[in-house]
Amino acid sequence: MTEDPTAFPRQTPSGPTAGTTGRWGPATRPGGARAGEHTARRADEHTAQWYDDAAGPVVRPYTMTRGRTKPPAEERLDLIALVIAEEFLLAHPGGAYAIADRTLSPEHLDIADLARREPHSIAELAATLDLPVGVVRVLVGDLIDAGYVRISRPVPPAELPDAGILREVIDGLRAL
């Protein structure tokens, strides 16, 4: 079995030939690096991989919602609820990004702009903007309260008729 170079470094038992006084001596990796050196190098590589200049700053979801986990709107915002721009937003010449409301974050404006183009469900907005669904619900609730968007739910399918009604229909058809 080959040793994985990206695995955590291991320490091997040291014997009298290892020249160490402890029970476990430092292990060396295939590249000649000692365990501690390899770990430090891996931590630097991991940091550089995730926090480079091209990725930009990392923003936690709770900062986008100001710590809120539930939308302020009274309406239930489920995954299939359609977000539709209000007439004011549709008629605004500059679109969502020209709104002078300083309380709206860039994510609010992205949602409003997408809703201005065409209605989107909560799930579609979350997928398009690569945001958690809970965050999108809170942001859409803010936009509803501000009067920029409204929610429309698809018409639920008609309920199935009662079994008694179906029997009467069948009996009526047989009588013909």
PDB file of C-alpha atoms in Angstrom:
ATOM      1  CA  MET A   1       0.000   0.000   0.000  1.00  0.00           C
ATOM      2  CA  THR A   2       1.473   3.369  -0.999  1.00  0.00           C
ATOM      3  CA  GLU A   3       1.527   6.187   1.472  1.00  0.00           C
ATOM      4  CA  ASP A   4      -0.629   9.189   0.628  1.00  0.00           C
ATOM      5  CA  PRO A   5       1.565  12.332   0.605  1.00  0.00           C
ATOM      6  CA  THR A   6      -1.411  14.516   1.577  1.00  0.00           C
ATOM      7  CA  ALA A   7      -2.286  12.458   4.650  1.00  0.00           C
ATOM      8  CA  PHE A   8      -1.529  13.724   8.114  1.00  0.00           C
ATOM      9  CA  PRO A   9       2.065  12.973   9.080  1.00  0.00           C
ATOM     10  CA  ARG A  10       2.605   9.972  11.295  1.00  0.00           C
ATOM     11  CA  GLN A  11       5.111   9.392  13.989  1.00  0.00           C
ATOM     12  CA  THR A  12       6.829   6.061  14.155  1.00  0.00           C
ATOM     13  CA  PRO A  13       8.172   4.306  17.226  1.00  0.00           C
ATOM     14  CA  SER A  14      11.804   5.073  17.705  1.00  0.00           C
ATOM     15  CA  GLY A  15      14.325   2.548  18.809  1.00  0.00           C
ATOM     16  CA  PRO A  16      17.882   2.785  20.066  1.00  0.00           C
ATOM     17  CA  THR A  17      19.116   3.470  16.535  1.00  0.00           C
ATOM     18  CA  ALA A  18      16.881   6.504  16.123  1.00  0.00           C
ATOM     19  CA  GLY A  19      18.789   8.539  18.698  1.00  0.00           C
ATOM     20  CA  THR A  20      15.719  10.081  20.335  1.00  0.00           C
ATOM     21  CA  THR A  21      14.875  10.064  24.016  1.00  0.00           C
ATOM     22  CA  GLY A  22      11.087   9.977  23.689  1.00  0.00           C
ATOM     23  CA  ARG A  23       8.918   7.004  22.968  1.00  0.00           C
ATOM     24  CA  TRP A  24       7.875   8.366  19.580  1.00  0.00           C
ATOM     25  CA  GLY A  25      10.391  10.005  17.329  1.00  0.00           C
ATOM     26  CA  PRO A  26       9.731  12.391  14.475  1.00  0.00           C
ATOM     27  CA  ALA A  27       8.802  10.713  11.221  1.00  0.00           C
ATOM     28  CA  THR A  28      10.114  11.932   7.925  1.00  0.00           C
ATOM     29  CA  ARG A  29       8.000  12.166   4.807  1.00  0.00           C
ATOM     30  CA  PRO A  30       9.074  11.067   1.317  1.00  0.00           C
ATOM     31  CA  GLY A  31      10.238  14.623   0.504  1.00  0.00           C
ATOM     32  CA  GLY A  32      12.537  14.685   3.528  1.00  0.00           C
ATOM     33  CA  ALA A  33      10.275  16.990   5.533  1.00  0.00           C
ATOM     34  CA  ARG A  34       9.708  16.259   9.188  1.00  0.00           C
ATOM     35  CA  ALA A  35       6.199  15.872  10.524  1.00  0.00           C
ATOM     36  CA  GLY A  36       5.932  19.388  11.964  1.00  0.00           C
ATOM     37  CA  GLU A  37       7.344  21.003   8.843  1.00  0.00           C
ATOM     38  CA  HIS A  38       4.926  19.121   6.639  1.00  0.00           C
ATOM     39  CA  THR A  39       1.980  20.156   8.791  1.00  0.00           C
ATOM     40  CA  ALA A  40       2.988  23.816   8.663  1.00  0.00           C
ATOM     41  CA  ARG A  41       3.436  23.635   4.916  1.00  0.00           C
ATOM     42  CA  ARG A  42       0.022  21.964   4.520  1.00  0.00           C
ATOM     43  CA  ALA A  43      -1.652  24.661   6.613  1.00  0.00           C
ATOM     44  CA  ASP A  44      -0.096  27.379   4.445  1.00  0.00           C
ATOM     45  CA  GLU A  45      -1.146  25.578   1.273  1.00  0.00           C
ATOM     46  CA  HIS A  46      -4.699  25.190   2.590  1.00  0.00           C
ATOM     47  CA  THR A  47      -4.901  28.852   3.543  1.00  0.00           C
ATOM     48  CA  ALA A  48      -3.594  29.966   0.177  1.00  0.00           C
ATOM     49  CA  GLN A  49      -6.034  27.672  -1.567  1.00  0.00           C
ATOM     50  CA  TRP A  50      -9.114  29.174   0.076  1.00  0.00           C
ATOM     51  CA  TYR A  51      -8.236  32.787   0.844  1.00  0.00           C
ATOM     52  CA  ASP A  52      -6.442  34.063  -2.206  1.00  0.00           C
ATOM     53  CA  ASP A  53      -6.885  37.457  -3.854  1.00  0.00           C
ATOM     54  CA  ALA A  54      -9.032  36.108  -6.676  1.00  0.00           C
ATOM     55  CA  ALA A  55     -11.609  34.615  -4.302  1.00  0.00           C
ATOM     56  CA  GLY A  56     -12.218  37.892  -2.513  1.00  0.00           C
ATOM     57  CA  PRO A  57     -13.405  38.268   1.061  1.00  0.00           C
ATOM     58  CA  VAL A  58     -15.338  35.472   2.700  1.00  0.00           C
ATOM     59  CA  VAL A  59     -18.798  36.604   3.827  1.00  0.00           C
ATOM     60  CA  ARG A  60     -20.701  34.436   6.264  1.00  0.00           C
ATOM     61  CA  PRO A  61     -24.424  33.959   5.544  1.00  0.00           C
ATOM     62  CA  TYR A  62     -25.500  35.465   8.870  1.00  0.00           C
ATOM     63  CA  THR A  63     -23.857  38.760   7.921  1.00  0.00           C
ATOM     64  CA  MET A  64     -26.052  39.011   4.825  1.00  0.00           C
ATOM     65  CA  THR A  65     -29.180  38.574   6.941  1.00  0.00           C
ATOM     66  CA  ARG A  66     -27.928  40.637   9.902  1.00  0.00           C
ATOM     67  CA  GLY A  67     -28.178  37.565  12.106  1.00  0.00           C
ATOM     68  CA  ARG A  68     -31.818  36.847  11.287  1.00  0.00           C
ATOM     69  CA  THR A  69     -32.930  33.324  10.451  1.00  0.00           C
ATOM     70  CA  LYS A  70     -36.585  33.945   9.594  1.00  0.00           C
ATOM     71  CA  PRO A  71     -38.000  36.309   6.986  1.00  0.00           C
ATOM     72  CA  PRO A  72     -39.755  39.397   8.326  1.00  0.00           C
ATOM     73  CA  ALA A  73     -42.657  38.924   5.900  1.00  0.00           C
ATOM     74  CA  GLU A  74     -45.910  37.469   7.156  1.00  0.00           C
ATOM     75  CA  GLU A  75     -46.182  35.294   4.069  1.00  0.00           C
ATOM     76  CA  ARG A  76     -44.850  31.756   4.015  1.00  0.00           C
ATOM     77  CA  LEU A  77     -41.864  31.645   1.707  1.00  0.00           C
ATOM     78  CA  ASP A  78     -41.595  28.045   0.580  1.00  0.00           C
ATOM     79  CA  LEU A  79     -39.289  26.759  -2.146  1.00  0.00           C
ATOM     80  CA  ILE A  80     -41.824  27.076  -4.966  1.00  0.00           C
ATOM     81  CA  ALA A  81     -43.088  30.552  -4.078  1.00  0.00           C
ATOM     82  CA  LEU A  82     -42.546  32.829  -7.076  1.00  0.00           C
ATOM     83  CA  VAL A  83     -40.841  36.164  -6.494  1.00  0.00           C
ATOM     84  CA  ILE A  84     -42.293  38.814  -8.813  1.00  0.00           C
ATOM     85  CA  ALA A  85     -41.138  42.415  -9.126  1.00  0.00           C
ATOM     86  CA  GLU A  86     -43.660  45.110  -8.225  1.00  0.00           C
ATOM     87  CA  GLU A  87     -44.731  47.651 -10.854  1.00  0.00           C
ATOM     88  CA  PHE A  88     -42.506  50.325  -9.300  1.00  0.00           C
ATOM     89  CA  LEU A  89     -39.436  48.186  -9.834  1.00  0.00           C
ATOM     90  CA  LEU A  90     -40.483  47.190 -13.353  1.00  0.00           C
ATOM     91  CA  ALA A  91     -41.008  50.833 -14.326  1.00  0.00           C
ATOM     92  CA  HIS A  92     -37.768  52.053 -12.724  1.00  0.00           C
ATOM     93  CA  PRO A  93     -35.475  53.122 -15.594  1.00  0.00           C
ATOM     94  CA  GLY A  94     -32.223  52.015 -14.002  1.00  0.00           C
ATOM     95  CA  GLY A  95     -33.461  48.690 -12.699  1.00  0.00           C
ATOM     96  CA  ALA A  96     -32.798  47.294  -9.272  1.00  0.00           C
ATOM     97  CA  TYR A  97     -29.235  48.601  -9.100  1.00  0.00           C
ATOM     98  CA  ALA A  98     -30.387  52.212  -9.511  1.00  0.00           C
ATOM     99  CA  ILE A  99     -32.575  52.095  -6.404  1.00  0.00           C
ATOM    100  CA  ALA A 100     -31.416  54.708  -3.929  1.00  0.00           C
ATOM    101  CA  ASP A 101     -32.319  52.568  -0.903  1.00  0.00           C
ATOM    102  CA  ARG A 102     -29.079  52.267   1.097  1.00  0.00           C
ATOM    103  CA  THR A 103     -30.529  49.591   3.385  1.00  0.00           C
ATOM    104  CA  LEU A 104     -30.350  47.028   0.586  1.00  0.00           C
ATOM    105  CA  SER A 105     -27.286  44.850   0.258  1.00  0.00           C
ATOM    106  CA  PRO A 106     -25.832  43.734  -3.086  1.00  0.00           C
ATOM    107  CA  GLU A 107     -27.597  40.393  -2.578  1.00  0.00           C
ATOM    108  CA  HIS A 108     -30.941  42.194  -2.178  1.00  0.00           C
ATOM    109  CA  LEU A 109     -30.289  44.015  -5.438  1.00  0.00           C
ATOM    110  CA  ASP A 110     -29.320  40.789  -7.219  1.00  0.00           C
ATOM    111  CA  ILE A 111     -32.604  39.179  -6.164  1.00  0.00           C
ATOM    112  CA  ALA A 112     -34.614  42.260  -7.166  1.00  0.00           C
ATOM    113  CA  ASP A 113     -32.872  42.400 -10.538  1.00  0.00           C
ATOM    114  CA  LEU A 114     -33.564  38.730 -11.258  1.00  0.00           C
ATOM    115  CA  ALA A 115     -37.224  39.186 -10.256  1.00  0.00           C
ATOM    116  CA  ARG A 116     -37.406  42.255 -12.517  1.00  0.00           C
ATOM    117  CA  ARG A 117     -36.323  40.189 -15.524  1.00  0.00           C
ATOM    118  CA  GLU A 118     -38.771  37.336 -14.884  1.00  0.00           C
ATOM    119  CA  PRO A 119     -40.446  35.618 -11.928  1.00  0.00           C
ATOM    120  CA  HIS A 120     -38.197  33.168 -10.088  1.00  0.00           C
ATOM    121  CA  SER A 121     -38.932  30.680  -7.331  1.00  0.00           C
ATOM    122  CA  ILE A 122     -37.063  30.867  -4.034  1.00  0.00           C
ATOM    123  CA  ALA A 123     -35.202  27.677  -4.991  1.00  0.00           C
ATOM    124  CA  GLU A 124     -34.161  29.135  -8.376  1.00  0.00           C
ATOM    125  CA  LEU A 125     -32.899  32.324  -6.757  1.00  0.00           C
ATOM    126  CA  ALA A 126     -30.855  30.338  -4.242  1.00  0.00           C
ATOM    127  CA  ALA A 127     -29.335  28.199  -6.988  1.00  0.00           C
ATOM    128  CA  THR A 128     -28.669  31.110  -9.356  1.00  0.00           C
ATOM    129  CA  LEU A 129     -27.046  33.292  -6.707  1.00  0.00           C
ATOM    130  CA  ASP A 130     -25.298  30.369  -4.966  1.00  0.00           C
ATOM    131  CA  LEU A 131     -26.784  31.345  -1.598  1.00  0.00           C
ATOM    132  CA  PRO A 132     -28.377  29.163   1.078  1.00  0.00           C
ATOM    133  CA  VAL A 133     -32.172  28.935   0.809  1.00  0.00           C
ATOM    134  CA  GLY A 134     -32.612  30.344   4.321  1.00  0.00           C
ATOM    135  CA  VAL A 135     -30.620  33.447   3.401  1.00  0.00           C
ATOM    136  CA  VAL A 136     -32.680  33.960   0.237  1.00  0.00           C
ATOM    137  CA  ARG A 137     -35.908  33.671   2.252  1.00  0.00           C
ATOM    138  CA  VAL A 138     -34.786  36.383   4.668  1.00  0.00           C
ATOM    139  CA  LEU A 139     -33.618  38.682   1.853  1.00  0.00           C
ATOM    140  CA  VAL A 140     -36.848  38.191  -0.118  1.00  0.00           C
ATOM    141  CA  GLY A 141     -38.795  38.984   3.060  1.00  0.00           C
ATOM    142  CA  ASP A 142     -36.885  42.263   3.321  1.00  0.00           C
ATOM    143  CA  LEU A 143     -37.726  43.088  -0.301  1.00  0.00           C
ATOM    144  CA  ILE A 144     -41.412  42.321   0.321  1.00  0.00           C
ATOM    145  CA  ASP A 145     -41.454  44.653   3.335  1.00  0.00           C
ATOM    146  CA  ALA A 146     -39.739  47.369   1.285  1.00  0.00           C
ATOM    147  CA  GLY A 147     -42.365  46.991  -1.467  1.00  0.00           C
ATOM    148  CA  TYR A 148     -40.031  45.938  -4.278  1.00  0.00           C
ATOM    149  CA  VAL A 149     -41.297  42.380  -4.833  1.00  0.00           C
ATOM    150  CA  ARG A 150     -44.331  40.261  -4.075  1.00  0.00           C
ATOM    151  CA  ILE A 151     -44.926  36.538  -3.763  1.00  0.00           C
ATOM    152  CA  SER A 152     -47.210  34.424  -5.904  1.00  0.00           C
ATOM    153  CA  ARG A 153     -47.796  30.762  -5.271  1.00  0.00           C
ATOM    154  CA  PRO A 154     -48.618  28.330  -8.046  1.00  0.00           C
ATOM    155  CA  VAL A 155     -52.229  27.215  -8.074  1.00  0.00           C
ATOM    156  CA  PRO A 156     -52.441  23.976  -6.098  1.00  0.00           C
ATOM    157  CA  PRO A 157     -53.718  20.982  -8.028  1.00  0.00           C
ATOM    158  CA  ALA A 158     -57.401  20.345  -7.584  1.00  0.00           C
ATOM    159  CA  GLU A 159     -58.259  17.961  -4.808  1.00  0.00           C
ATOM    160  CA  LEU A 160     -59.225  14.484  -5.866  1.00  0.00           C
ATOM    161  CA  PRO A 161     -62.962  13.941  -5.823  1.00  0.00           C
ATOM    162  CA  ASP A 162     -64.524  11.865  -3.104  1.00  0.00           C
ATOM    163  CA  ALA A 163     -64.843   8.119  -3.781  1.00  0.00           C
ATOM    164  CA  GLY A 164     -68.639   8.385  -3.386  1.00  0.00           C
ATOM    165  CA  ILE A 165     -68.839  10.964  -6.158  1.00  0.00           C
ATOM    166  CA  LEU A 166     -66.761   8.748  -8.437  1.00  0.00           C
ATOM    167  CA  ARG A 167     -69.117   5.786  -7.780  1.00  0.00           C
ATOM    168  CA  GLU A 168     -72.140   7.927  -8.633  1.00  0.00           C
ATOM    169  CA  VAL A 169     -70.483   9.056 -11.888  1.00  0.00           C
ATOM    170  CA  ILE A 170     -69.659   5.449 -12.824  1.00  0.00           C
ATOM    171  CA  ASP A 171     -73.204   4.358 -11.991  1.00  0.00           C
ATOM    172  CA  GLY A 172     -74.561   7.208 -14.108  1.00  0.00           C
ATOM    173  CA  LEU A 173     -72.355   6.229 -17.043  1.00  0.00           C
ATOM    174  CA  ARG A 174     -73.491   2.587 -16.794  1.00  0.00           C
ATOM    175  CA  ALA A 175     -77.103   3.705 -16.812  1.00  0.00           C
ATOM    176  CA  LEU A 176     -76.596   5.390 -20.189  1.00  0.00           C
TER     177      LEU A 176
END
